[in-house]
Structures are given as structure tokens and as C-alpha cells.
Coordinates of C-alpha atoms in Angstrom, one line a residue:
M1 CA 76.9 128.7 165.6
E2 CA 75.9 126.1 168.2
I3 CA 72.7 128.1 168.9
I4 CA 71.9 128.9 165.2
S5 CA 72.5 125.3 164.1
H6 CA 69.6 124.0 166.4
W7 CA 67.2 127.0 166.7
I8 CA 64.8 125.6 164.1
Y9 CA 65.1 122.1 165.7
D10 CA 64.3 123.5 169.1
Y11 CA 61.4 125.5 167.7
L12 CA 59.9 122.4 166.0
I13 CA 60.3 120.3 169.2
E14 CA 58.5 123.0 171.2
A15 CA 55.8 123.0 168.5
G16 CA 55.2 119.3 169.0
A17 CA 57.1 117.8 166.0
T18 CA 58.8 114.5 166.4
E19 CA 62.6 114.5 167.0
V20 CA 63.3 112.8 163.6
W21 CA 61.2 115.2 161.6
A22 CA 62.7 118.1 163.5
K23 CA 66.2 117.0 162.6
Y24 CA 65.4 116.6 158.9
I25 CA 63.6 119.8 158.5
N26 CA 66.3 121.7 160.5
V27 CA 69.1 120.4 158.3
L28 CA 67.1 121.0 155.1
I29 CA 66.4 124.6 156.0
L30 CA 69.9 125.3 157.2
A31 CA 71.5 123.6 154.1
T32 CA 69.3 125.6 151.8
A33 CA 70.1 128.8 153.6
L34 CA 73.8 127.9 153.5
V35 CA 73.7 127.3 149.7
L36 CA 71.9 130.6 149.1
V37 CA 74.4 132.5 151.3
L38 CA 77.4 130.9 149.6
F39 CA 76.0 131.8 146.2
L40 CA 75.4 135.4 147.3
I41 CA 78.8 135.7 148.9
D42 CA 80.5 134.2 145.9
F43 CA 78.6 136.6 143.6
I44 CA 79.5 139.7 145.7
I45 CA 83.2 138.7 146.1
R46 CA 83.5 137.8 142.4
K47 CA 82.1 141.1 141.4
I48 CA 84.4 143.0 143.8
I49 CA 87.5 141.2 142.7
V50 CA 86.8 141.2 139.0
N51 CA 85.8 144.9 139.0
T52 CA 88.9 145.8 141.0
F53 CA 91.1 143.9 138.6
G54 CA 89.3 145.5 135.7
R55 CA 90.1 149.0 137.0
F56 CA 93.6 148.0 137.8
T57 CA 94.3 146.6 134.3
S58 CA 92.8 149.6 132.6
N59 CA 95.4 151.8 134.3
S60 CA 98.3 149.4 134.1
K61 CA 100.9 149.5 131.3
T62 CA 101.8 145.8 131.5
K63 CA 99.8 143.2 129.7
F64 CA 100.3 140.5 132.4
D65 CA 97.2 141.6 134.4
D66 CA 95.2 141.7 131.1
F67 CA 96.1 138.0 130.6
L68 CA 95.1 137.3 134.2
V69 CA 91.6 138.6 133.6
R70 CA 91.3 136.9 130.2
N71 CA 92.2 133.5 131.8
K72 CA 89.6 134.1 134.6
T73 CA 92.2 134.0 137.4
P74 CA 90.4 136.6 139.6
R75 CA 87.1 134.8 139.1
N76 CA 88.6 131.5 140.2
I77 CA 90.3 133.1 143.2
A78 CA 86.9 134.6 144.3
H79 CA 85.6 131.0 144.9
I80 CA 88.1 130.4 147.8
I81 CA 86.2 132.3 150.5
P82 CA 82.8 130.6 150.0
I83 CA 84.6 127.2 150.1
L84 CA 86.3 128.1 153.4
I85 CA 82.9 129.3 154.8
A86 CA 81.3 126.0 153.7
Y87 CA 84.1 124.0 155.3
E88 CA 83.7 125.7 158.6
T89 CA 79.9 125.7 158.6
V90 CA 79.1 122.1 157.5
P91 CA 80.0 120.5 160.9
Y92 CA 77.4 122.7 162.7
I93 CA 74.6 122.1 160.1
F94 CA 75.1 118.4 159.7
R95 CA 76.1 117.5 163.2
D96 CA 73.1 115.1 163.5
F97 CA 74.1 113.3 160.3
P98 CA 77.7 112.3 160.8
K99 CA 77.9 110.1 157.7
L100 CA 76.5 112.8 155.4
E101 CA 78.8 115.3 157.2
N102 CA 81.8 113.1 156.3
I103 CA 80.7 112.8 152.7
L104 CA 80.3 116.6 152.4
F105 CA 83.6 117.2 154.1
K106 CA 85.3 115.0 151.5
G107 CA 83.4 116.6 148.7
I108 CA 84.5 120.1 149.8
E109 CA 88.1 119.0 150.2
V110 CA 88.0 117.5 146.7
F111 CA 86.4 120.6 145.2
G112 CA 89.1 122.7 147.0
I113 CA 91.7 120.6 145.2
V114 CA 89.9 121.1 141.8
L115 CA 89.6 124.8 142.5
F116 CA 93.3 125.0 143.3
L117 CA 94.0 123.3 140.0
W118 CA 91.8 125.7 138.2
I119 CA 93.7 128.6 139.7
V120 CA 97.0 127.0 138.8
R121 CA 95.8 126.4 135.2
S122 CA 94.7 130.0 134.8
L123 CA 98.0 131.2 136.1
L124 CA 100.0 128.9 133.8
N125 CA 97.9 130.0 130.8
T126 CA 98.5 133.6 131.8
L127 CA 102.2 133.0 131.9
K128 CA 102.0 131.2 128.5
D129 CA 100.2 134.1 126.9
F130 CA 102.6 136.6 128.5
F131 CA 105.8 134.7 127.5
K132 CA 104.6 134.6 123.9
T133 CA 104.6 138.4 123.8
L134 CA 108.3 138.5 124.8
P135 CA 110.6 138.7 121.8
N136 CA 113.3 136.4 123.4
L137 CA 110.7 133.6 124.0
K138 CA 108.6 133.8 120.8
D139 CA 110.4 130.8 119.2
K140 CA 110.4 128.7 122.4
P141 CA 107.9 125.8 122.9
I142 CA 106.1 127.5 125.7
D143 CA 103.0 125.3 125.3
S144 CA 105.1 122.2 126.0
Y145 CA 106.5 123.7 129.2
I146 CA 103.1 124.7 130.4
Q147 CA 101.6 121.4 129.6
V148 CA 104.3 119.6 131.5
F149 CA 103.6 121.7 134.7
M150 CA 99.9 121.2 134.2
I151 CA 100.3 117.4 134.0
F152 CA 102.3 117.4 137.2
S153 CA 99.7 119.5 138.9
W154 CA 96.8 117.4 137.8
A155 CA 98.6 114.2 138.7
I156 CA 99.4 115.4 142.2
G157 CA 95.8 116.8 142.6
I158 CA 94.3 113.5 141.5
L159 CA 96.4 111.5 143.9
F160 CA 95.4 113.8 146.8
A161 CA 91.7 113.5 145.7
F162 CA 91.8 109.7 145.6
S163 CA 93.5 109.7 149.0
I164 CA 90.7 111.9 150.5
I165 CA 87.9 109.8 148.9
T166 CA 89.2 106.4 149.9
G167 CA 90.5 107.5 153.3
M168 CA 93.8 105.9 152.4
E169 CA 97.1 107.5 153.3
L170 CA 98.9 109.0 150.4
W171 CA 102.0 106.8 150.6
K172 CA 99.9 103.7 150.8
F173 CA 97.9 104.8 147.8
L174 CA 101.1 105.4 145.8
T175 CA 102.3 101.9 146.8
A176 CA 99.1 100.4 145.4
L177 CA 99.4 102.6 142.3
G178 CA 102.8 101.1 141.6
T179 CA 101.3 97.7 141.1
A180 CA 99.2 99.2 138.3
S181 CA 102.1 101.0 136.6
A182 CA 102.2 98.6 133.7
V183 CA 98.6 99.3 132.8
I184 CA 99.1 103.0 133.2
I185 CA 102.2 103.0 130.9
L186 CA 100.2 101.1 128.3
V187 CA 97.2 103.4 128.5
F188 CA 99.2 106.6 128.6
R189 CA 102.0 105.5 126.3
D190 CA 101.7 108.4 123.8
T191 CA 101.4 111.0 126.6
I192 CA 104.5 109.6 128.3
L193 CA 106.5 109.5 125.1
G194 CA 105.4 113.0 124.2
F195 CA 106.3 114.2 127.7
V196 CA 109.8 112.8 127.4
A197 CA 110.2 114.0 123.8
S198 CA 109.0 117.5 124.7
I199 CA 111.6 117.8 127.4
Q200 CA 114.4 116.5 125.1
V201 CA 113.3 118.8 122.2
S202 CA 113.3 121.8 124.6
I203 CA 116.6 121.0 126.3
N204 CA 118.5 120.2 123.0
D205 CA 116.8 123.1 121.2
M206 CA 116.0 120.8 118.3
V207 CA 112.9 122.7 117.0
R208 CA 111.6 126.2 117.7
I209 CA 108.4 127.9 116.7
G210 CA 109.0 129.5 113.3
D211 CA 111.6 127.0 112.2
W212 CA 111.4 125.6 108.7
I213 CA 111.6 121.8 108.9
T214 CA 111.3 119.0 106.3
F215 CA 110.0 115.7 107.6
E216 CA 109.5 113.4 104.6
K217 CA 108.0 110.6 106.6
Y218 CA 105.0 112.7 107.5
G219 CA 105.0 114.8 104.3
A220 CA 105.8 118.0 106.3
D221 CA 107.7 120.8 104.6
G222 CA 107.1 124.2 106.1
D223 CA 107.2 126.4 109.2
V224 CA 106.5 125.1 112.8
I225 CA 103.5 127.0 114.1
E226 CA 102.9 125.1 117.4
I227 CA 104.7 122.8 119.7
N228 CA 102.9 121.1 122.5
L229 CA 103.2 118.0 124.6
S230 CA 101.8 115.5 122.1
T231 CA 102.1 117.1 118.6
V232 CA 104.0 119.5 116.5
K233 CA 102.0 121.5 113.9
V234 CA 103.7 122.4 110.7
Q235 CA 102.2 124.8 108.2
N236 CA 103.4 123.6 104.8
F237 CA 104.1 126.0 102.0
D238 CA 100.9 125.0 100.3
K239 CA 99.1 126.3 103.5
T240 CA 98.1 122.8 104.6
I241 CA 98.7 121.7 108.2
T242 CA 100.7 118.6 109.0
T243 CA 100.6 117.2 112.6
I244 CA 103.7 115.3 113.7
P245 CA 103.9 113.3 117.0
T246 CA 106.4 115.1 119.3
Y247 CA 108.2 111.9 120.0
A248 CA 108.9 111.4 116.3
L249 CA 111.3 114.4 116.5
I250 CA 113.7 112.3 118.6
S251 CA 112.9 108.9 117.1
D252 CA 113.1 109.8 113.4
S253 CA 115.3 111.9 111.2
F254 CA 114.1 115.3 110.0
R255 CA 115.8 118.4 108.5
N256 CA 115.7 121.8 110.3
W257 CA 116.7 124.7 108.0
R258 CA 117.4 127.1 110.9
G259 CA 121.1 126.9 110.2
M260 CA 120.5 128.1 106.7
T261 CA 118.1 130.8 107.9
N262 CA 120.7 132.1 110.5
A263 CA 123.6 131.9 108.0
Q264 CA 124.6 134.8 105.7
G265 CA 123.5 133.0 102.6
R266 CA 121.6 130.1 101.1
R267 CA 123.4 127.3 99.4
I268 CA 123.3 126.8 95.6
K269 CA 124.5 123.3 94.7
R270 CA 123.6 122.1 91.2
A271 CA 125.5 120.6 88.3
L272 CA 125.6 121.1 84.6
L273 CA 126.0 117.8 82.6
I274 CA 128.5 118.2 79.8
K275 CA 128.7 115.7 76.9
Q276 CA 132.2 114.1 77.2
E277 CA 132.6 113.8 73.4
S278 CA 132.7 117.6 73.2
V279 CA 135.7 118.0 75.5
H280 CA 139.0 118.7 73.7
F281 CA 142.3 120.7 73.7
L282 CA 142.0 124.2 72.5
E283 CA 143.4 125.2 69.1
K284 CA 145.1 128.5 68.7
S285 CA 142.1 129.9 66.8
E286 CA 139.7 128.8 69.4
L287 CA 141.8 130.4 72.1
E288 CA 141.8 133.7 70.2
G289 CA 138.1 133.5 69.9
L290 CA 137.6 133.0 73.6
K291 CA 139.7 136.1 74.3
S292 CA 136.7 138.1 73.1
I293 CA 134.9 137.1 76.4
G294 CA 135.7 140.0 78.7
L295 CA 135.8 138.0 82.0
L296 CA 138.3 135.5 80.4
L297 CA 140.7 137.9 78.7
P298 CA 143.1 138.5 81.7
Y299 CA 143.1 134.8 82.7
L300 CA 143.7 133.5 79.1
S301 CA 146.5 136.0 78.4
S302 CA 148.3 135.1 81.6
K303 CA 147.7 131.4 81.3
E304 CA 148.7 131.4 77.6
K305 CA 152.0 133.1 78.4
D306 CA 152.8 130.6 81.3
I307 CA 152.0 127.6 79.1
T308 CA 154.0 128.9 76.1
D309 CA 157.0 129.7 78.3
Y310 CA 156.9 126.2 79.9
N311 CA 156.6 124.4 76.6
Q312 CA 159.5 126.4 75.1
E313 CA 161.7 125.9 78.1
N314 CA 161.2 122.2 78.0
E315 CA 161.4 122.0 74.2
I316 CA 158.0 120.4 73.9
D317 CA 156.9 119.2 70.5
K318 CA 153.6 121.0 69.9
S319 CA 152.9 119.6 66.5
T320 CA 150.6 117.3 68.5
L321 CA 148.4 119.1 71.0
I322 CA 148.5 116.4 73.7
N323 CA 152.2 117.1 74.3
G324 CA 153.2 119.4 77.1
R325 CA 150.8 121.7 78.9
N326 CA 147.5 122.7 77.2
L327 CA 144.3 124.4 77.8
T328 CA 141.0 122.5 77.4
N329 CA 137.7 123.9 76.6
I330 CA 136.1 122.5 79.7
G331 CA 138.9 123.8 81.9
V332 CA 138.4 127.3 80.5
F333 CA 134.6 126.9 80.9
R334 CA 135.1 125.9 84.5
K335 CA 137.2 129.0 85.1
Y336 CA 134.6 131.2 83.4
V337 CA 131.9 129.8 85.7
D338 CA 134.1 130.6 88.7
L339 CA 134.7 134.2 87.5
Y340 CA 131.0 134.6 86.6
L341 CA 130.0 133.6 90.1
N342 CA 132.5 135.9 91.7
N343 CA 131.1 138.8 89.7
H344 CA 127.4 138.0 90.2
S345 CA 125.5 140.5 92.4
G346 CA 123.3 137.8 93.9
I347 CA 126.2 135.7 95.3
N348 CA 127.6 136.2 98.8
K349 CA 131.3 136.8 98.2
E350 CA 132.2 136.2 101.9
M351 CA 131.2 132.5 101.6
M352 CA 132.4 129.5 99.6
I353 CA 132.3 130.0 95.8
M354 CA 133.4 127.0 93.7
A355 CA 133.0 125.5 90.3
R356 CA 134.1 121.9 90.5
Q357 CA 134.2 118.9 88.3
L358 CA 132.6 115.7 89.6
A359 CA 133.2 112.1 88.6
P360 CA 132.0 111.3 85.1
T361 CA 128.7 109.5 84.9
S362 CA 126.7 107.7 82.2
Q363 CA 124.8 111.0 81.7
G364 CA 128.0 113.1 81.1
L365 CA 130.6 115.0 83.0
P366 CA 129.1 117.1 85.9
I367 CA 130.4 120.7 86.4
E368 CA 128.9 121.6 89.8
I369 CA 128.3 125.1 91.0
Y370 CA 128.7 125.5 94.8
A371 CA 128.0 128.9 96.1
F372 CA 125.6 130.9 98.4
S373 CA 123.0 133.4 97.4
S374 CA 123.1 136.6 99.4
D375 CA 119.2 136.7 99.5
K376 CA 117.8 133.8 101.5
R377 CA 114.1 134.4 100.7
W378 CA 112.8 131.4 98.7
E379 CA 111.4 133.4 95.7
N380 CA 114.6 135.5 95.3
Y381 CA 116.8 132.5 95.9
E382 CA 115.1 130.6 93.1
Y383 CA 115.4 133.7 90.8
I384 CA 119.1 134.1 91.5
M385 CA 119.8 130.4 90.9
A386 CA 117.7 130.3 87.7
D387 CA 119.5 133.5 86.4
I388 CA 122.9 131.9 86.9
F389 CA 122.0 128.7 85.1
D390 CA 120.2 130.4 82.3
H391 CA 123.4 132.2 81.6
L392 CA 125.7 129.2 81.9
I393 CA 123.5 126.9 79.8
A394 CA 123.5 129.6 77.1
A395 CA 127.3 130.0 77.4
I396 CA 128.2 126.3 76.9
P397 CA 128.2 126.5 73.0
Y398 CA 130.7 129.4 73.1
F399 CA 133.3 126.9 74.5
N400 CA 132.5 124.3 71.8
L401 CA 130.9 122.2 74.5
E402 CA 127.6 120.4 74.4
G403 CA 125.2 119.8 77.3
F404 CA 124.0 116.3 77.8
E405 CA 120.3 115.2 77.7
L406 CA 118.6 112.0 76.9
P407 CA 117.2 111.7 73.4
S408 CA 113.5 112.4 72.9
S409 CA 111.2 110.9 70.3
S410 CA 111.9 113.6 67.8
N411 CA 115.5 112.5 67.6
F412 CA 114.4 109.2 66.1
K413 CA 112.1 110.7 63.4
K414 CA 113.2 110.1 59.9
D415 CA 113.8 113.0 57.6

């Protein structure tokens, strides 16, 4: 290399050229030759590595190597050898220009750091694509994990690059950087918040890809389709996309429906409003009429006997209905609702089933249905709930009850 680096220079000196021109022409020719050789070597090595990987992936059963090729990992690795050759050759070519040699050395070292980061990025993207194909990891925020590693890699790479360019030792550079931390925090506030939030979301398993979440503050109501360092993308049920800052998941309240999705049923919790004026004790004739309802016959027969025995044993005066024990139309209706739910094919019998009376309101007396549909799919869930309430609303008059609703304009029209 010593001989090659100066053979043009020696030839020019022998030909009568000045020493200065001989140096410039020598370095120009050698630098041009080096660039051409590096491009040629890079091209040949890249072709060899890429073709080798291509043949290997075509015969391999795993998809990991396919993702390596797709993310250009072999192509990036091929650049390593030309950089090493340039690093070893530059001192001989530019020996007569020490300042330029120093600049080129630093440039090669910085480019080596950048190349290393490219290789790391392609490997991380390969891992991301591969992990997303694994069933156990499909609902995990892989993008966030990869972005966290990538940020660490770029941060370390940038620190080393600045250290090389400035000639300052790394620990001294970090000390100087600490004085500018306030400005850095201000500039990269969202990134830092997103980074911290992404780690907390992942560790606490707050949100997974595929979860149905409701975030009223941002108008989000749908499935999570992407989680990354700065944002969470939600595809709403109207097919629009809502973007939520990742740190909002830990700073604000939102609803995750994963528990309902993983449960054995989907909750039905809705009330019927009964007009309180229609509530009364049941007369004998009304009781006999209600026995024609198949679901109620066993209950009414047993209950009527218990009440009659109790009143006779205690010599209750039944000339007034309020005396002693009695059945009310709303109590029997509540029992009918309970029996109806327990016999409905769309209700999960293994979970809570209840028809309860809530506190009276100015709009009437609420009879709330609390149960779980066996089918959790939204369309089927709505159908089951509507079917139940269609029946119960139509059943109210059979118990001489009235549903409550506010009067409309037609109620005030004169006959």
C-alpha cells in the first residue's frame, strides 16, 4: 500500500511536475479509483448476499428470513465490507493531507454508526413483522416495543456521532448535554410522555390491538388497530379512524370492553317505567285471569295457597285487601319477567339473571332487567335485547299496569 499510494506521485515527479501538483493529482486519481472500487465491491457483495438469501428463503419454511429480505437486512449488511476497506485505505491515500484525512476518518466512522443503526432498524422491523404473525403476540403493542428500542439505539448512535465529530469524550459530552436537558424535555415533551405511557400501557396490559375501547373525550368508539409510541389508532364502528395520544390512556379515563368480550355473556341492563297509579292489590278475579299465563300458573297456585293459609291462621280480615298478605300486579309482573328471562333462549343461564325494582322517580316506577345475553356479537345482542323488551312492553297491559311516557301534543288536542 505504501508503494501504491505514491506510484503516481513518483511518476509525476520524474516527469517534471511540481511537488504540489503531483500530490493533488496523485490523491485525486487514487480517491477516484477507491470510490469506483468501493462501488464495485459493494455491488458484487450485495448481489452475492442478496441472491444467497433469496435462494435460502425460497427453500426455508419459516417466514423470518422472508421478513429479513423484505426489510433489506442483507442489503445493509453488504455495506460493511466496503466501509472497512475505505477505513483501512484512507490513511494511505490521503497521507499528504492530514486535515482531510481526519475529516474523512470521522465521516467514515459516523457513516459506520449510521449503517449500524440501519442494520438494527431492519432487524427490529423484521422482528416486528415476525412477532405479528405469532398468535400469542397478535394483540400485543409490538410497534411500541420496537419504537422504544429504536429510540434508544438512535439516541446512543447520535451521542457517539457527536462525540466523534466534536472530538469530545463521550462522558464530557453527556455532562454538557445535561445542562440542556430542560430544553430537550420541552422540545421532546410529547415523545417522552408517549414513551413513558407506552411502557405503562404495555406493562399494565391496559390496551391490546383488537380491543374495543370507548374514549368519549376523543370521540373514539371502536377497535384498536395500532399502538405505537406516540398514538393509538381506533377504527370506529362507522369506519372512521380516531387517533389518540398514547399518554392520554394513562392520564384520562376510558372504557375497555375486553372484559365483556372475554366473559361468557354481554350484559343487558335496561328498565321499564311503570305508571305508579296503575299499581294495586290483585282481586280474586284478576288472579284467576293471570293463571291463564302458562309461566305464572305454578307460581300463582303455590303463592295463593301460602297467602291463604297465612291469612286464615292469623284470622286476617280480608274484607279490605290491604289487610294481611296480598299479591300485587307489579309483584306478579316482576316474577313473570324473571321467569321469562330464565326461559329465554338468548339469555345465559350460568350468569346473573334478575328483575329488580328501583327507587320510584318522577317518570314512574322502574323495573330493571339485569341479565347477560349468550351471544356477545353486537347485532345479535341488540336483537336479543329488543326481542325481550318487545315482549315485556306488550305484556304490561295483561297485568293491568300502564307504562309511563311523557304526553305528546296529540294528548292535548280537543275532541
